[in-house]
Coordinates of C-alpha atoms and ligand atoms in Angstrom, one line a residue:
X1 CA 111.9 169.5 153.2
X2 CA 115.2 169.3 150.8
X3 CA 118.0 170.7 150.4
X4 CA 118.6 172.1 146.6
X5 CA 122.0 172.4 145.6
X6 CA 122.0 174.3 142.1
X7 CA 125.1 174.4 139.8
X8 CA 124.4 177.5 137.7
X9 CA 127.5 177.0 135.8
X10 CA 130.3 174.8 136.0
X11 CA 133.1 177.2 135.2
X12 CA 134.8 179.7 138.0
X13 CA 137.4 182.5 137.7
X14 CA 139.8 181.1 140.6
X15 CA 142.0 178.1 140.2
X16 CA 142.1 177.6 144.4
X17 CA 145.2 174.8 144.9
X18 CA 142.8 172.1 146.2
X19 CA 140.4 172.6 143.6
X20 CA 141.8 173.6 140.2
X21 CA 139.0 175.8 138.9
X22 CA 136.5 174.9 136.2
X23 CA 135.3 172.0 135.5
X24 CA 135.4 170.6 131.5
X25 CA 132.4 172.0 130.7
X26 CA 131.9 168.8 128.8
X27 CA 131.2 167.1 131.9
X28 CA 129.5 170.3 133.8
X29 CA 128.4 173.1 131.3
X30 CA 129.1 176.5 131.6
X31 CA 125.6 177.3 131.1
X32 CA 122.3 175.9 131.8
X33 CA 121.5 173.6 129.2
X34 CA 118.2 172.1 130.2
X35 CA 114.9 173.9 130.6
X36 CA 114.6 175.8 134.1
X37 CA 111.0 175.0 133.9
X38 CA 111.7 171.6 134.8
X39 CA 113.5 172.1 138.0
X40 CA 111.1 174.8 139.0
X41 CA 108.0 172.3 138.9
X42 CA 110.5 169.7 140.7
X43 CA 111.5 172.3 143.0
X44 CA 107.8 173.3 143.8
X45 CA 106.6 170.4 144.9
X46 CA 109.0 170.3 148.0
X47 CA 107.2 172.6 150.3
X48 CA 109.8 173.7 152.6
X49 CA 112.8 174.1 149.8
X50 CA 116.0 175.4 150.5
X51 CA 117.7 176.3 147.1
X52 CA 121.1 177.0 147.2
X53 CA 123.5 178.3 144.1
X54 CA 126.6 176.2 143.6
X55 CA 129.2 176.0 141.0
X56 CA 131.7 176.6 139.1
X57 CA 131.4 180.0 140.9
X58 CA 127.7 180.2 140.4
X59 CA 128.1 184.1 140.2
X60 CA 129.0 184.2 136.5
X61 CA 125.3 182.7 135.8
X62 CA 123.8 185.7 137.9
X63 CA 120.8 186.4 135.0
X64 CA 120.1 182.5 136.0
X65 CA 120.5 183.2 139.6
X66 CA 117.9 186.1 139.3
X67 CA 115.4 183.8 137.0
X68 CA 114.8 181.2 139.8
X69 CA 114.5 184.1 142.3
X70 CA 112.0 185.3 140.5
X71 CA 109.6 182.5 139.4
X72 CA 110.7 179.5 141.7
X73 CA 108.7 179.1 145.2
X74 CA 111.2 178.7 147.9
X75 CA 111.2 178.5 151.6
X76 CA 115.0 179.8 151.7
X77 CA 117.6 181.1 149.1
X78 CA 121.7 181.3 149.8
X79 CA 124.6 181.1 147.4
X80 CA 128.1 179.6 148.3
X81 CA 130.4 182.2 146.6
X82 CA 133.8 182.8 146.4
X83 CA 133.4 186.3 147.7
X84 CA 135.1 188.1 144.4
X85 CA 131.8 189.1 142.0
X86 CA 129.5 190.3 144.6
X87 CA 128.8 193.2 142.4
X88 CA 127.0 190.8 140.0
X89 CA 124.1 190.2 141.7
X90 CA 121.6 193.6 142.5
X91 CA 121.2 194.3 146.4
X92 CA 117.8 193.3 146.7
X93 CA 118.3 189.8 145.1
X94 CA 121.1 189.9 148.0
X95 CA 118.9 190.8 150.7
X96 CA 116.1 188.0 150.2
X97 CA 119.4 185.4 150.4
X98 CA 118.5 183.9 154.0
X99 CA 122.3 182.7 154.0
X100 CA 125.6 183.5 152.0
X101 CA 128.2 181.5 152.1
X102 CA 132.0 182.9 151.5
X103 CA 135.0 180.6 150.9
X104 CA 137.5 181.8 152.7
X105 CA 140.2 179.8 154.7
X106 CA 141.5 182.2 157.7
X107 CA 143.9 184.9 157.7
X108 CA 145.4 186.7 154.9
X109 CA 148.0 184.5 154.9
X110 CA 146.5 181.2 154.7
X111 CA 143.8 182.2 152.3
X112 CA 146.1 184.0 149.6
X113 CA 148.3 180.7 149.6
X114 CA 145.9 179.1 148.0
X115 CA 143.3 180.8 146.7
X116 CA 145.5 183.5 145.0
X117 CA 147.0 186.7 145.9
X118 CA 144.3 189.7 147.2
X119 CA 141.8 186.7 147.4
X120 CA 141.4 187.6 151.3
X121 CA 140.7 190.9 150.7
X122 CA 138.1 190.5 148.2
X123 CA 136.3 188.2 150.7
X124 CA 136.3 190.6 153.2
X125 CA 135.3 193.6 150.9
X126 CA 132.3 191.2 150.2
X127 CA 131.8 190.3 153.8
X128 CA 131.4 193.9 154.6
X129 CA 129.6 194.8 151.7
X130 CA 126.8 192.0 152.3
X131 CA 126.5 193.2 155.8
X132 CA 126.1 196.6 155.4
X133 CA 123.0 195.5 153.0
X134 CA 121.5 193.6 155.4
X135 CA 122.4 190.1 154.4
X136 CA 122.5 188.4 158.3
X137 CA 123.6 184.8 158.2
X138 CA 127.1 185.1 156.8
X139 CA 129.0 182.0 156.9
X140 CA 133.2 181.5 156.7
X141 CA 133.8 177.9 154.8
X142 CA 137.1 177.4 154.6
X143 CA 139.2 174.6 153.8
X144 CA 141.9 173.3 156.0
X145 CA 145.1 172.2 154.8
X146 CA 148.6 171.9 157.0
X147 CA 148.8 175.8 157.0
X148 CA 146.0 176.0 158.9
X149 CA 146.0 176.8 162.8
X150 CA 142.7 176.1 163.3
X151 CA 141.8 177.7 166.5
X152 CA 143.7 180.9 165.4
X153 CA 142.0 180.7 161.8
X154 CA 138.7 180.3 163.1
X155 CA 138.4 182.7 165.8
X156 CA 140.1 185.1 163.5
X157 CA 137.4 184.9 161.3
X158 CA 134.6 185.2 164.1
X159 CA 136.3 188.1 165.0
X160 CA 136.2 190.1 161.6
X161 CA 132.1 189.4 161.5
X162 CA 131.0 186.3 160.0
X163 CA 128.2 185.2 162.3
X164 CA 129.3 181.4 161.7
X165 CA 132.4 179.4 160.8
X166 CA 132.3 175.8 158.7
X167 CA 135.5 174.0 157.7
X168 CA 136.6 170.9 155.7
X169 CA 139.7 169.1 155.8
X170 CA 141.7 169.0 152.6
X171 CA 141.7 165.3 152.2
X172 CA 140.5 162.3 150.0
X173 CA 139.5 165.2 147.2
X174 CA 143.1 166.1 147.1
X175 CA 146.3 165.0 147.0
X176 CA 147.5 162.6 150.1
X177 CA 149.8 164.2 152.5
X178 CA 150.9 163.6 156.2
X179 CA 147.7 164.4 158.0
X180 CA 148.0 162.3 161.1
X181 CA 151.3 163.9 162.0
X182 CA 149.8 167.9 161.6
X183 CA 146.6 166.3 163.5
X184 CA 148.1 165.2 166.3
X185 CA 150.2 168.1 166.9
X186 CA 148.4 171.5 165.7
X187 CA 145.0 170.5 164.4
X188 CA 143.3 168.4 167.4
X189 CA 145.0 170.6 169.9
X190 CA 143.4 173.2 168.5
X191 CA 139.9 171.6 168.2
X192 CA 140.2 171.3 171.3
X193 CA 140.7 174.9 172.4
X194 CA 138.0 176.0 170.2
X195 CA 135.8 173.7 172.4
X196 CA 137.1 174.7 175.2
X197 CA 136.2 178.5 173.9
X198 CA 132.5 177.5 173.0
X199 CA 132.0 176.1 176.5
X200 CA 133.2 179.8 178.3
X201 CA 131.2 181.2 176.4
X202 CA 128.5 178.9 176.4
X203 CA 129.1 179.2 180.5
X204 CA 127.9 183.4 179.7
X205 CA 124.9 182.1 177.9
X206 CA 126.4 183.3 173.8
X207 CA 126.0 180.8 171.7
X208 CA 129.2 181.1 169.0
X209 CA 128.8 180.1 165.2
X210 CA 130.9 177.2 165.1
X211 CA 129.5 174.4 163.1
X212 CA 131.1 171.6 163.3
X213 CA 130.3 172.1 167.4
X214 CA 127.2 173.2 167.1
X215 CA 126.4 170.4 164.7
X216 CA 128.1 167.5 166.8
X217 CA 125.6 168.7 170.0
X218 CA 122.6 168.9 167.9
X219 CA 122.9 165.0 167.4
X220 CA 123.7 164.9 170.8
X221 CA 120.7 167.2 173.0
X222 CA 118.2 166.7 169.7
X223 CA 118.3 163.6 167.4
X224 CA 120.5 161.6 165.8
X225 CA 122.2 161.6 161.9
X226 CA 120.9 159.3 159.9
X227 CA 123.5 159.2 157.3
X228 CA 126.5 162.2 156.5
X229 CA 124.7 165.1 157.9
X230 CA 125.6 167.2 154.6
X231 CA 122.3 165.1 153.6
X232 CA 123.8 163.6 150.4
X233 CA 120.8 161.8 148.4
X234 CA 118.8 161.6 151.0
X235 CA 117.9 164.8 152.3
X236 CA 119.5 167.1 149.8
X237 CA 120.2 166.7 145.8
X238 CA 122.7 168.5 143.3
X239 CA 121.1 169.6 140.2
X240 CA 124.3 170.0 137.6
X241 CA 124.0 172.4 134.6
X242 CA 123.3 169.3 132.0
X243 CA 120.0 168.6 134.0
X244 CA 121.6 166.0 135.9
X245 CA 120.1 165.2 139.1
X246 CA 123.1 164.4 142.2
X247 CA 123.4 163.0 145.4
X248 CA 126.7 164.1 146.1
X249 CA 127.8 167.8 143.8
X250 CA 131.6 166.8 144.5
X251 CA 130.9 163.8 142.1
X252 CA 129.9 164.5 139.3
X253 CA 132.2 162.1 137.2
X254 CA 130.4 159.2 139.4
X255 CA 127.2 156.9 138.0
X256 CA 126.8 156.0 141.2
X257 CA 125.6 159.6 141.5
X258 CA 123.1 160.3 139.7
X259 CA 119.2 160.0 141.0
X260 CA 118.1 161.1 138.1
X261 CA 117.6 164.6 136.2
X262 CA 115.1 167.3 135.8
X263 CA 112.7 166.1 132.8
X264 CA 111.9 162.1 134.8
X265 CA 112.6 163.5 138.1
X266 CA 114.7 161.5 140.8
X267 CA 114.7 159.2 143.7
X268 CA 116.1 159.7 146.6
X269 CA 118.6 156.9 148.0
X270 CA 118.2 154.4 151.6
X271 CA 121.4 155.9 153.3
X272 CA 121.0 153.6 155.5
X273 CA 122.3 150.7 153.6
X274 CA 125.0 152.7 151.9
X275 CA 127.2 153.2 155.0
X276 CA 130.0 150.3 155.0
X277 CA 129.8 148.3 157.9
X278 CA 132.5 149.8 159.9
X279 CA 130.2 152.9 160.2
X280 CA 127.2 150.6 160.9
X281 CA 128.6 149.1 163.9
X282 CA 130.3 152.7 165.0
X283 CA 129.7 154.2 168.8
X284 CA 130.1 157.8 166.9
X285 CA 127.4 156.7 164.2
X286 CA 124.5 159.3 165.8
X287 CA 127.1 162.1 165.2
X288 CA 128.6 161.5 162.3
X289 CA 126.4 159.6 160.0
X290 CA 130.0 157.8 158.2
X291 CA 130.8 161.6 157.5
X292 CA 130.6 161.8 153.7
X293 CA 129.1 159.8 150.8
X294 CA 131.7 160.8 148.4
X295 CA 134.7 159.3 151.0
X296 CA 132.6 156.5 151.5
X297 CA 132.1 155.7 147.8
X298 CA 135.6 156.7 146.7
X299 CA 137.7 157.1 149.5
X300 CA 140.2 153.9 149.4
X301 CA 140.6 154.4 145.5
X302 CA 142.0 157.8 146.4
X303 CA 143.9 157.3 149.6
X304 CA 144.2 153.8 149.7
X305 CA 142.5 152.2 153.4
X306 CA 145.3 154.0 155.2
X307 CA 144.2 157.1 154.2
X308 CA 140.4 156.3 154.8
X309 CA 141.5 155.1 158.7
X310 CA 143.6 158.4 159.4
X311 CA 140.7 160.6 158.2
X312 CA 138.2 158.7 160.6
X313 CA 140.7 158.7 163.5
X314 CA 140.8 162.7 163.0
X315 CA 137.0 162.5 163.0
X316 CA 136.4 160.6 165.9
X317 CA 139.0 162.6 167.5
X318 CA 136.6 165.6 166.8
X319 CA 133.6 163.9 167.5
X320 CA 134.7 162.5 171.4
X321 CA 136.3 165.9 172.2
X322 CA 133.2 167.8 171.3
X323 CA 131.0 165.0 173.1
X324 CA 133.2 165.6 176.4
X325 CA 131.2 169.2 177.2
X326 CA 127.7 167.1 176.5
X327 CA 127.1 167.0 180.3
X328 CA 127.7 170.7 181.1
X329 CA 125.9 171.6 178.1
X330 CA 122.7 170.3 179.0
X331 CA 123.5 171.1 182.6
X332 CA 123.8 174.9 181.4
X333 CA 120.2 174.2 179.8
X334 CA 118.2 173.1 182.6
X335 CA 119.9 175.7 184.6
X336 CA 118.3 177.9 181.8
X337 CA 121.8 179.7 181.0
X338 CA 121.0 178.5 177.6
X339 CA 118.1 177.8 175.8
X340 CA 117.7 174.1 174.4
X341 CA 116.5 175.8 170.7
X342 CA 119.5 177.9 170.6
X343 CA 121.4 174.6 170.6
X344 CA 119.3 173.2 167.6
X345 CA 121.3 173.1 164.1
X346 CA 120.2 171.7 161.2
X347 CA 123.0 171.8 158.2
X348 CA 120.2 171.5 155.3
X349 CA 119.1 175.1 156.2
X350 CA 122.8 176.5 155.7
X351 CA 124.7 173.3 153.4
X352 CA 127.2 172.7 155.9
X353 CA 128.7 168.8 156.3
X354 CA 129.2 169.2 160.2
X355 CA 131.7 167.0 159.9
X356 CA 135.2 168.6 159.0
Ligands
SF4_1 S1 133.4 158.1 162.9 FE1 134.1 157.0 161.1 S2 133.3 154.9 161.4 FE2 132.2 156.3 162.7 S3 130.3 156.8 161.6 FE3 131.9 158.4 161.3 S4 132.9 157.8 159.4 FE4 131.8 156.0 160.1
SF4_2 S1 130.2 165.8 152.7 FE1 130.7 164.3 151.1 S2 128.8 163.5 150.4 FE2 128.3 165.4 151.4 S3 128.3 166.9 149.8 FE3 130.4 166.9 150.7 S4 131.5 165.5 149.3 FE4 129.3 165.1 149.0

C-alpha cells in the first residue's frame, strides 16, 4: 500500500512567491518522456495504490491524466491542483478523484499576495465547481508565510467548504526569515486556539478537518510514525516526468533521491536509519517521524543549524500543544462521544505531511 506521487509535467502557469513556477524542463520535463507502460506495470503490482497527480501544475498534461485513469488499476486517484484549469479535465474523470487537493493559503488577501492577483477567486470558483459535481474530499493546502493568521486563515477556509485544511510553513525551501519572532507571537498562539476549537467541537462529537490535529492524535490513540509521516521513500515515491523514480518530489535536483526509475523499478529506503540522531533520541519521535526528509537531508545547507533548531522548536511547539487534549480525547471516546475510527488519519490516503 503506496503512495504514488505522479509529476505529469514539470511546467505550471503561476509563478506563486515561494515557489517560482516551472521547473527547467531540463531537469523535470514538460512532458512525459518515458513510456507510461512502465509505471502502469509498476504501479499494478501495489495492490492498494494511491496515485496522485503532481507537478508543475499537473493540469496542463490532462490527456496524460485521463491515460492513467483509464488503463492504470488503482485503489484511489486525487490531484493536487492549483485550483485555475479545472475546466481541463471532463466531470466524470473528476468525479472518480477520491481526493482533490487545492493550493490555496487563506483569505483573499493572503492568497493573492503570493500567488497572484484573482488567484483566490479561481480557487474558490473551482472549490465550488468540484463540489457541485460531486467531488467530496476537498482539501485547502496552503502555505504559511508571516501573513498568515493561522487560526483566522484556517477556519476561514473551513468555513467556505473545504471538508479538510493542510498547511506548510514556508521555511527551509525558501528564503530564511524571522520565523521564531512571528511564531511566538501570532503563529503558536494561534495553533493553539485552533486546538482549542477542535476540542469544543470534539466535546459535540464533530470531528473538524484539520490535519495537522488530526494527524498528531492518530500517532497518539493509533500507532506511531515511523519516519516523516508524508511517507518519503518509504511508504510513498515521486515518479518525475524523465522516468525518474523519488523519495522526496521537492528534490528533484538531489542524487540522494532517486530510488530508481520506471524501466529497473526502485527500492524503497530504511527510514529508520536516515533520521539524524537528534530525532532518534527525540520524546516527540512517534508524532513526528523528524518531520521531513528533504529538511533532514538539506536543511542546515539552506538555513544554516540555526535555522534547522527554530523550525523544530516551532514543531515541537505544535506537537506538545496538540498532545495536551490527548487525555480528553480518549476520555471523549470511551464515553462514546466520539468514535475511535473517526480519529484514525492516515496522510498516504490524502498526501498530506502532518507536520506543518
Ligand atoms: S520534533 Fe524535531 S527532533 Fe523531534 S522527531 Fe521531529 S524533527 Fe526530529
Ligand atoms: S514533507 Fe519533506 S520529505 Fe516529505 S514530501 Fe514534503 S519535502 Fe519531501
Amino acid at each position: 500500500m503506496m503512495l504514488w506521487l505522479v509529476f505529469t509535467t514539470g511546467a505550471c502557469n503561476l509563478r506563486c512567491s515561494y515557489c517560482g513556477g516551472s521547473f527547467n524542463p531540463k531537469v523535470v520535463p514538460w512532458r512525459i518522456n518515458y513510456n507510461p507502460v512502465k509505471l502502469k506495470e509498476l504501479i499494478e503490482k501495489d495492490n492498494n495504490a494511491t496515485v496522485i497527480f503532481y507537478g508543475g501544475e499537473p493540469l496542463l498534461n490532462p490527456r496524460f491524466i485521463m491515460w492513467m485513469m483509464d488503463n492504470v488499476k488503482a485503489s484511489r486517484w486525487g490531484i493536487q491542483t492549483n485550483g485555475t484549469l479545472t475546466e481541463l479535465l471532463p466531470n466524470e474523470y473528476w468525479r472518480r478523484m477520491s481526493v482533490v487537493l487545492l493550493s490555496i493559503d487563506g483569505r483573499r488577501e493572503v492568497t493573492d499576495a503570493h500567488r497572484g492577483f484573482g488567484a483566490y477567486d479561481r480557487v474558490i470558483k473551482a472549490l465550488m465547481r468540484l463540489k457541485s459535481i460531486g467531488v467530496n474530499r476537498l482539501i485547502a493546502r496552503m502555505a504559511v508565510t508571516r501573513l498568515t493568521d493561522i487560526y483566522i486563515d484556517v477556519t476561514h477556509l473551513l468555513n467556505i467548504g473545504f471538508n479538510l485544511v493542510h498547511w506548510q510553513l514556508d521555511v527551509i525551501w525558501d528564503g530564511k526569515w524571522d520565523v521564531l519572532t512571528w511564531a511566538k507571537s501570532n503563529y503558536l498562539p494561534g495553533v493553539r486556539k485552533l486546538v482549542e476549537l477542535f476540542l469544543s467541537n470534539l466535546r459535540e462529537g464533530r470531528v473538524i478537518g484539520i490535519v495537522p490535529i488530526l494527524g498528531v492524535l492518530t500517532a497518539y490513540l493509533h500507532k506511531p510514525y515511523r519516519g516523516p509521516p508524508c511517507g518519503a521513500g518509504y511508504r510513498s515515491i515521486a515518479i518525475s516526468t524523465d522516468g525518474r523514480i523519488l523519495s522526496c518530489p521537492i528534490a528533484v535536483h538531489e542524487n540522494w533521491a532517486v530510488l530508481g526509475n520506471v524501466n529497473v523499478g526502485f527500492n524503497l529506503i530504511d527510514i529508520e536509519s536516515q533520521l539524524p540522531e537528534m530525532c532518534k533520541t527525540c520524546e516527540y519521535r512517534q508524532y513526528c517521524g523528524g518531520r521531513c526528509l528533504y529538511a533532514i537531508k538539506e536543511g542546515e545547507e539552506y538555513w544554516g543549524l540555526d535555522g534547522v533548531l527554530t523550525v523544530d522548536y516551532v514543531t515541537k511547539e505544535t506537537i506538545r500543544t496538540i498532545l495536551e487534549i490527548g487525555p480528553e480525547v480518549k476520555e471523549l471516546v470511551n464515553k462514546g462521544v466520539v468514535k475511535l475510527s473517526d480519529l484514525y488519519y492516515d496522510p498516504i490516503l490524502d498526501s498530506t505531511e502532518v507536520i506543518p
